mmCIF file of C-alpha atoms and ligand atoms in Angstrom:
data_model
loop_
_atom_site.group_PDB
_atom_site.id
_atom_site.type_symbol
_atom_site.label_atom_id
_atom_site.label_comp_id
_atom_site.label_asym_id
_atom_site.label_seq_id
_atom_site.Cartn_x
_atom_site.Cartn_y
_atom_site.Cartn_z
ATOM 1 C CA MET A 1 8.715 11.021 -14.312
ATOM 2 C CA LYS A 2 7.080 7.622 -14.391
ATOM 3 C CA VAL A 3 4.691 5.975 -11.974
ATOM 4 C CA LEU A 4 3.992 2.253 -11.704
ATOM 5 C CA VAL A 5 0.521 1.335 -10.431
ATOM 6 C CA THR A 6 -0.309 -2.259 -9.579
ATOM 7 C CA GLY A 7 -3.755 -3.835 -8.986
ATOM 8 C CA PHE A 8 -4.548 -7.285 -7.616
ATOM 9 C CA GLU A 9 -6.393 -10.035 -9.492
ATOM 10 C CA PRO A 10 -9.735 -11.289 -8.032
ATOM 11 C CA PHE A 11 -9.551 -13.461 -4.919
ATOM 12 C CA GLY A 12 -11.722 -15.199 -2.338
ATOM 13 C CA GLY A 13 -14.204 -16.417 -4.956
ATOM 14 C CA ALA A 14 -14.897 -12.966 -6.433
ATOM 15 C CA THR A 15 -15.063 -12.510 -10.217
ATOM 16 C CA ILE A 16 -13.585 -8.995 -10.219
ATOM 17 C CA ASN A 17 -11.173 -7.043 -8.076
ATOM 18 C CA PRO A 18 -12.144 -3.354 -8.028
ATOM 19 C CA ALA A 19 -8.473 -2.475 -7.497
ATOM 20 C CA TRP A 20 -7.559 -3.771 -10.950
ATOM 21 C CA GLU A 21 -10.818 -2.466 -12.483
ATOM 22 C CA ALA A 22 -9.876 1.052 -11.329
ATOM 23 C CA VAL A 23 -6.137 0.791 -12.050
ATOM 24 C CA SER A 24 -6.776 -0.443 -15.597
ATOM 25 C CA ARG A 25 -8.957 2.641 -16.259
ATOM 26 C CA LEU A 26 -6.453 5.261 -15.039
ATOM 27 C CA PRO A 27 -5.312 7.802 -17.648
ATOM 28 C CA GLN A 28 -2.032 7.267 -19.524
ATOM 29 C CA GLU A 29 -0.549 10.393 -17.949
ATOM 30 C CA ILE A 30 -1.146 12.071 -14.570
ATOM 31 C CA ALA A 31 0.385 15.479 -13.703
ATOM 32 C CA GLY A 32 2.901 14.994 -16.508
ATOM 33 C CA ALA A 33 3.969 11.549 -15.275
ATOM 34 C CA GLU A 34 3.688 8.494 -17.483
ATOM 35 C CA VAL A 35 1.471 5.811 -15.922
ATOM 36 C CA ALA A 36 2.542 2.144 -16.252
ATOM 37 C CA ARG A 37 0.307 -0.520 -14.756
ATOM 38 C CA THR A 38 0.375 -4.210 -14.068
ATOM 39 C CA GLN A 39 -1.921 -6.805 -12.517
ATOM 40 C CA ILE A 40 -0.431 -8.893 -9.705
ATOM 41 C CA PRO A 41 -1.520 -12.272 -8.256
ATOM 42 C CA VAL A 42 -3.100 -12.781 -4.834
ATOM 43 C CA VAL A 43 -0.403 -15.305 -3.906
ATOM 44 C CA PHE A 44 2.025 -14.805 -1.032
ATOM 45 C CA GLY A 45 5.545 -14.361 -2.394
ATOM 46 C CA LYS A 46 4.504 -14.209 -6.052
ATOM 47 C CA ASP A 47 2.657 -10.897 -5.537
ATOM 48 C CA ALA A 48 5.744 -9.031 -4.319
ATOM 49 C CA ALA A 49 7.908 -10.783 -6.934
ATOM 50 C CA ALA A 50 5.536 -9.488 -9.633
ATOM 51 C CA VAL A 51 5.858 -5.965 -8.235
ATOM 52 C CA GLU A 52 9.654 -6.171 -8.338
ATOM 53 C CA ALA A 53 9.631 -7.614 -11.895
ATOM 54 C CA ALA A 54 7.516 -4.633 -12.971
ATOM 55 C CA ILE A 55 9.893 -2.220 -11.209
ATOM 56 C CA ASP A 56 12.835 -3.802 -13.052
ATOM 57 C CA ALA A 57 10.974 -3.594 -16.374
ATOM 58 C CA GLU A 58 9.504 -0.090 -16.010
ATOM 59 C CA ARG A 59 12.100 1.712 -13.871
ATOM 60 C CA PRO A 60 9.502 3.971 -12.201
ATOM 61 C CA ASP A 61 10.144 6.940 -9.890
ATOM 62 C CA LEU A 62 7.098 6.124 -7.775
ATOM 63 C CA VAL A 63 5.167 2.889 -7.115
ATOM 64 C CA LEU A 64 1.566 2.736 -5.904
ATOM 65 C CA CYS A 65 0.033 -0.671 -5.211
ATOM 66 C CA VAL A 66 -3.760 -0.897 -4.983
ATOM 67 C CA GLY A 67 -5.935 -3.574 -3.363
ATOM 68 C CA GLN A 68 -9.503 -4.168 -2.244
ATOM 69 C CA ALA A 69 -10.553 -3.785 1.377
ATOM 70 C CA GLY A 70 -14.125 -5.095 1.271
ATOM 71 C CA GLY A 71 -16.292 -3.376 3.867
ATOM 72 C CA ARG A 72 -14.469 -0.046 3.917
ATOM 73 C CA SER A 73 -16.454 2.972 2.730
ATOM 74 C CA HIS A 74 -13.503 5.214 1.823
ATOM 75 C CA ILE A 75 -10.419 5.051 -0.378
ATOM 76 C CA THR A 76 -7.630 4.632 2.142
ATOM 77 C CA PRO A 77 -3.911 5.281 1.630
ATOM 78 C CA GLU A 78 -2.033 3.026 4.032
ATOM 79 C CA PHE A 79 0.376 4.639 6.485
ATOM 80 C CA VAL A 80 2.384 1.534 7.426
ATOM 81 C CA GLY A 81 3.161 -2.032 6.366
ATOM 82 C CA ILE A 82 4.042 -4.534 9.101
ATOM 83 C CA ASN A 83 6.461 -7.474 9.006
ATOM 84 C CA PHE A 84 3.814 -10.105 9.712
ATOM 85 C CA ALA A 85 1.315 -12.259 7.844
ATOM 86 C CA ASN A 86 -1.786 -13.926 9.298
ATOM 87 C CA ALA A 87 -3.894 -15.052 6.353
ATOM 88 C CA ARG A 88 -7.607 -15.168 7.191
ATOM 89 C CA ILE A 89 -8.374 -17.156 4.019
ATOM 90 C CA PRO A 90 -6.126 -19.172 1.671
ATOM 91 C CA ASP A 91 -4.562 -17.177 -1.162
ATOM 92 C CA ASN A 92 -5.210 -18.090 -4.807
ATOM 93 C CA GLU A 93 -2.749 -21.005 -4.586
ATOM 94 C CA GLY A 94 -3.965 -22.304 -1.226
ATOM 95 C CA ASN A 95 -1.234 -20.782 0.971
ATOM 96 C CA GLN A 96 -2.303 -19.507 4.387
ATOM 97 C CA PRO A 97 0.882 -18.329 6.101
ATOM 98 C CA VAL A 98 1.287 -17.019 9.630
ATOM 99 C CA GLY A 99 4.539 -15.394 10.685
ATOM 100 C CA ARG A 100 7.146 -12.802 9.859
ATOM 101 C CA LEU A 101 7.532 -11.816 6.215
ATOM 102 C CA GLU A 102 11.259 -10.980 6.383
ATOM 103 C CA PRO A 103 13.060 -12.746 9.268
ATOM 104 C CA GLU A 104 15.821 -10.135 9.277
ATOM 105 C CA GLY A 105 13.701 -7.139 8.238
ATOM 106 C CA PRO A 106 12.526 -4.270 10.430
ATOM 107 C CA ASP A 107 9.156 -4.641 12.155
ATOM 108 C CA ALA A 108 7.478 -2.072 9.897
ATOM 109 C CA TYR A 109 7.952 0.460 7.131
ATOM 110 C CA PHE A 110 6.063 3.719 6.664
ATOM 111 C CA ALA A 111 4.922 4.525 3.111
ATOM 112 C CA THR A 112 7.054 7.210 1.472
ATOM 113 C CA LEU A 113 4.113 8.966 -0.180
ATOM 114 C CA PRO A 114 2.352 12.084 1.193
ATOM 115 C CA VAL A 115 -0.680 10.165 2.496
ATOM 116 C CA PHE A 116 -2.395 13.171 4.101
ATOM 117 C CA ALA A 117 -2.022 15.322 0.989
ATOM 118 C CA MET A 118 -3.377 12.395 -1.039
ATOM 119 C CA VAL A 119 -6.456 12.213 1.191
ATOM 120 C CA ASP A 120 -6.959 15.977 0.914
ATOM 121 C CA ALA A 121 -6.703 15.769 -2.899
ATOM 122 C CA ALA A 122 -9.256 12.960 -3.148
ATOM 123 C CA ARG A 123 -11.667 14.798 -0.841
ATOM 124 C CA ALA A 124 -11.283 17.973 -2.915
ATOM 125 C CA ALA A 125 -12.315 15.864 -5.934
ATOM 126 C CA GLY A 126 -15.441 14.771 -4.025
ATOM 127 C CA VAL A 127 -14.193 11.267 -3.236
ATOM 128 C CA PRO A 128 -14.499 9.840 0.309
ATOM 129 C CA ALA A 129 -10.951 9.229 1.548
ATOM 130 C CA ALA A 130 -9.126 8.685 4.836
ATOM 131 C CA VAL A 131 -5.672 7.616 5.999
ATOM 132 C CA SER A 132 -5.587 4.022 7.259
ATOM 133 C CA TYR A 133 -3.143 2.810 9.892
ATOM 134 C CA THR A 134 -3.527 -0.885 9.139
ATOM 135 C CA ALA A 135 -3.290 -2.688 5.817
ATOM 136 C CA GLY A 136 -4.304 -5.925 7.560
ATOM 137 C CA THR A 137 -2.215 -9.109 7.629
ATOM 138 C CA TYR A 138 -3.020 -10.622 4.206
ATOM 139 C CA CYS A 139 -1.474 -10.137 0.755
ATOM 140 C CA CYS A 140 -2.017 -6.358 0.653
ATOM 141 C CA ASN A 141 0.002 -5.740 3.801
ATOM 142 C CA GLU A 142 2.620 -8.194 2.512
ATOM 143 C CA VAL A 143 2.922 -6.293 -0.765
ATOM 144 C CA LEU A 144 3.184 -2.939 1.034
ATOM 145 C CA TYR A 145 5.820 -4.249 3.452
ATOM 146 C CA GLU A 146 7.814 -6.048 0.735
ATOM 147 C CA LEU A 147 7.534 -3.040 -1.616
ATOM 148 C CA MET A 148 9.013 -0.735 1.008
ATOM 149 C CA HIS A 149 11.663 -3.355 1.869
ATOM 150 C CA MET A 150 12.749 -3.728 -1.764
ATOM 151 C CA LEU A 151 12.766 0.048 -2.284
ATOM 152 C CA ALA A 152 14.822 0.574 0.891
ATOM 153 C CA THR A 153 17.315 -2.185 0.112
ATOM 154 C CA ARG A 154 17.452 -2.439 -3.699
ATOM 155 C CA HIS A 155 15.853 0.602 -5.374
ATOM 156 C CA PRO A 156 17.114 3.720 -3.592
ATOM 157 C CA GLY A 157 15.324 6.932 -4.500
ATOM 158 C CA VAL A 158 12.078 5.257 -5.599
ATOM 159 C CA ARG A 159 9.046 6.274 -3.518
ATOM 160 C CA GLY A 160 6.221 3.871 -2.738
ATOM 161 C CA GLY A 161 2.951 3.220 -0.980
ATOM 162 C CA PHE A 162 -0.381 1.413 -1.011
ATOM 163 C CA VAL A 163 -4.051 2.355 -1.331
ATOM 164 C CA HIS A 164 -7.048 0.185 -0.415
ATOM 165 C CA VAL A 165 -10.335 0.679 -2.286
ATOM 166 C CA PRO A 166 -13.840 -0.415 -1.174
ATOM 167 C CA TYR A 167 -16.001 -3.045 -2.880
ATOM 168 C CA ALA A 168 -17.239 -1.900 -6.280
ATOM 169 C CA THR A 169 -20.949 -1.180 -5.983
ATOM 170 C CA GLU A 170 -21.917 -4.059 -8.320
ATOM 171 C CA GLN A 171 -20.067 -6.523 -6.052
ATOM 172 C CA THR A 172 -22.459 -5.687 -3.209
ATOM 173 C CA ALA A 173 -25.685 -6.265 -5.183
ATOM 174 C CA SER A 174 -26.423 -9.462 -3.237
ATOM 175 C CA MET A 175 -24.613 -8.574 -0.023
ATOM 176 C CA GLY A 176 -26.368 -7.382 3.096
ATOM 177 C CA GLU A 177 -28.124 -4.037 3.208
ATOM 178 C CA GLY A 178 -25.707 -1.374 4.413
ATOM 179 C CA THR A 179 -22.585 -2.995 2.898
ATOM 180 C CA ALA A 180 -20.232 -0.162 1.975
ATOM 181 C CA SER A 181 -19.205 0.250 -1.665
ATOM 182 C CA MET A 182 -18.059 2.792 -4.259
ATOM 183 C CA SER A 183 -18.404 3.044 -8.039
ATOM 184 C CA VAL A 184 -15.283 2.167 -10.012
ATOM 185 C CA ASP A 185 -15.568 5.578 -11.724
ATOM 186 C CA MET A 186 -15.272 7.271 -8.331
ATOM 187 C CA MET A 187 -12.288 5.087 -7.464
ATOM 188 C CA VAL A 188 -10.616 6.185 -10.715
ATOM 189 C CA ALA A 189 -11.247 9.844 -9.808
ATOM 190 C CA GLY A 190 -9.894 9.307 -6.290
ATOM 191 C CA LEU A 191 -6.797 7.411 -7.386
ATOM 192 C CA THR A 192 -6.084 10.018 -10.078
ATOM 193 C CA ALA A 193 -6.304 12.850 -7.533
ATOM 194 C CA MET A 194 -4.115 10.908 -5.100
ATOM 195 C CA LEU A 195 -1.496 10.213 -7.774
ATOM 196 C CA GLU A 196 -1.476 13.919 -8.731
ATOM 197 C CA ALA A 197 -0.746 14.757 -5.095
ATOM 198 C CA ALA A 198 1.919 12.056 -4.851
ATOM 199 C CA VAL A 199 3.646 13.071 -8.106
ATOM 200 C CA THR A 200 3.683 16.779 -7.273
ATOM 201 C CA GLY A 201 4.219 16.337 -3.524
ATOM 202 C CA GLY A 202 7.225 15.346 -1.479
ATOM 203 C CA ASN A 203 8.564 12.131 -0.029
ATOM 204 C CA GLU A 204 7.281 12.695 3.435
ATOM 205 C CA PRO A 205 4.124 10.908 4.657
ATOM 206 C CA LEU A 206 4.243 12.563 8.044
ATOM 207 C CA VAL A 207 3.181 16.071 7.001
ATOM 208 C CA ALA A 208 -0.319 16.419 8.358
ATOM 209 C CA GLY A 209 -3.127 18.094 6.475
ATOM 210 C CA GLU A 210 -6.881 18.044 6.643
ATOM 211 C CA GLY A 211 -6.636 14.269 6.367
ATOM 212 C CA THR A 212 -5.035 14.189 9.824
ATOM 213 C CA GLU A 213 -8.427 14.579 11.462
ATOM 214 C CA GLN A 214 -10.253 11.262 11.160
HETATM 215 N N1 LIG B 1 -7.078 -7.342 -1.103
HETATM 216 C C1 LIG B 1 -6.469 -8.296 -0.231
HETATM 217 C C2 LIG B 1 -5.446 -9.021 -1.073
HETATM 218 C C3 LIG B 1 -5.780 -8.679 -2.482
HETATM 219 C C4 LIG B 1 -6.717 -7.555 -2.395
HETATM 220 O O1 LIG B 1 -7.128 -6.883 -3.362
HETATM 221 C C5 LIG B 1 -5.903 -7.662 1.033
HETATM 222 O O2 LIG B 1 -6.435 -6.634 1.494
HETATM 223 O O3 LIG B 1 -4.933 -8.175 1.594
#
């Protein structure tokens, strides 16, 4: 069993992206599964292409993409990716698209990871976690949607999903009082627990657990 975990590069003027900081510190092996990891650009089109290049190179059984959702307090597995982009800020190459991602694709894909069991596992490890029902309309949603599209159309049998992490605490040092954040160490603990649940769990995101109650 092999899992591929991706983390985004910094964007929007930030010097770090906590997603990559946490992904790069994950253990080499989780629940007996080998962990491969790769950093991906915050550039529409190139981000999903980098995910697919890593899938072709690593041949994983499961893919988890990780991004930052600044302002959230919890680690949040995403339930659904939608076939639409509406970039609030330019990406790292100045693109700011609005419109469908795949003209012929379905409107949305659900993740094929057990998102509720992942939330339960993170909470049991003492990490604030909740299922999210929107990955936004920027590169993270694009990567989730395109990941599920490529798995459905070109990589049958591979499971996939996406997790958003909060700001790292050091990123918020000069932000307003009350800005939510989490230590990268806690993100590593949460992602590890979530990957354990995903590796040992089934394909089905729709099995409710404690994480159902938000
Ligand atoms: N977060 C952005 C893109 C890259 C990242 O880490 C998002 O939520 O779309």
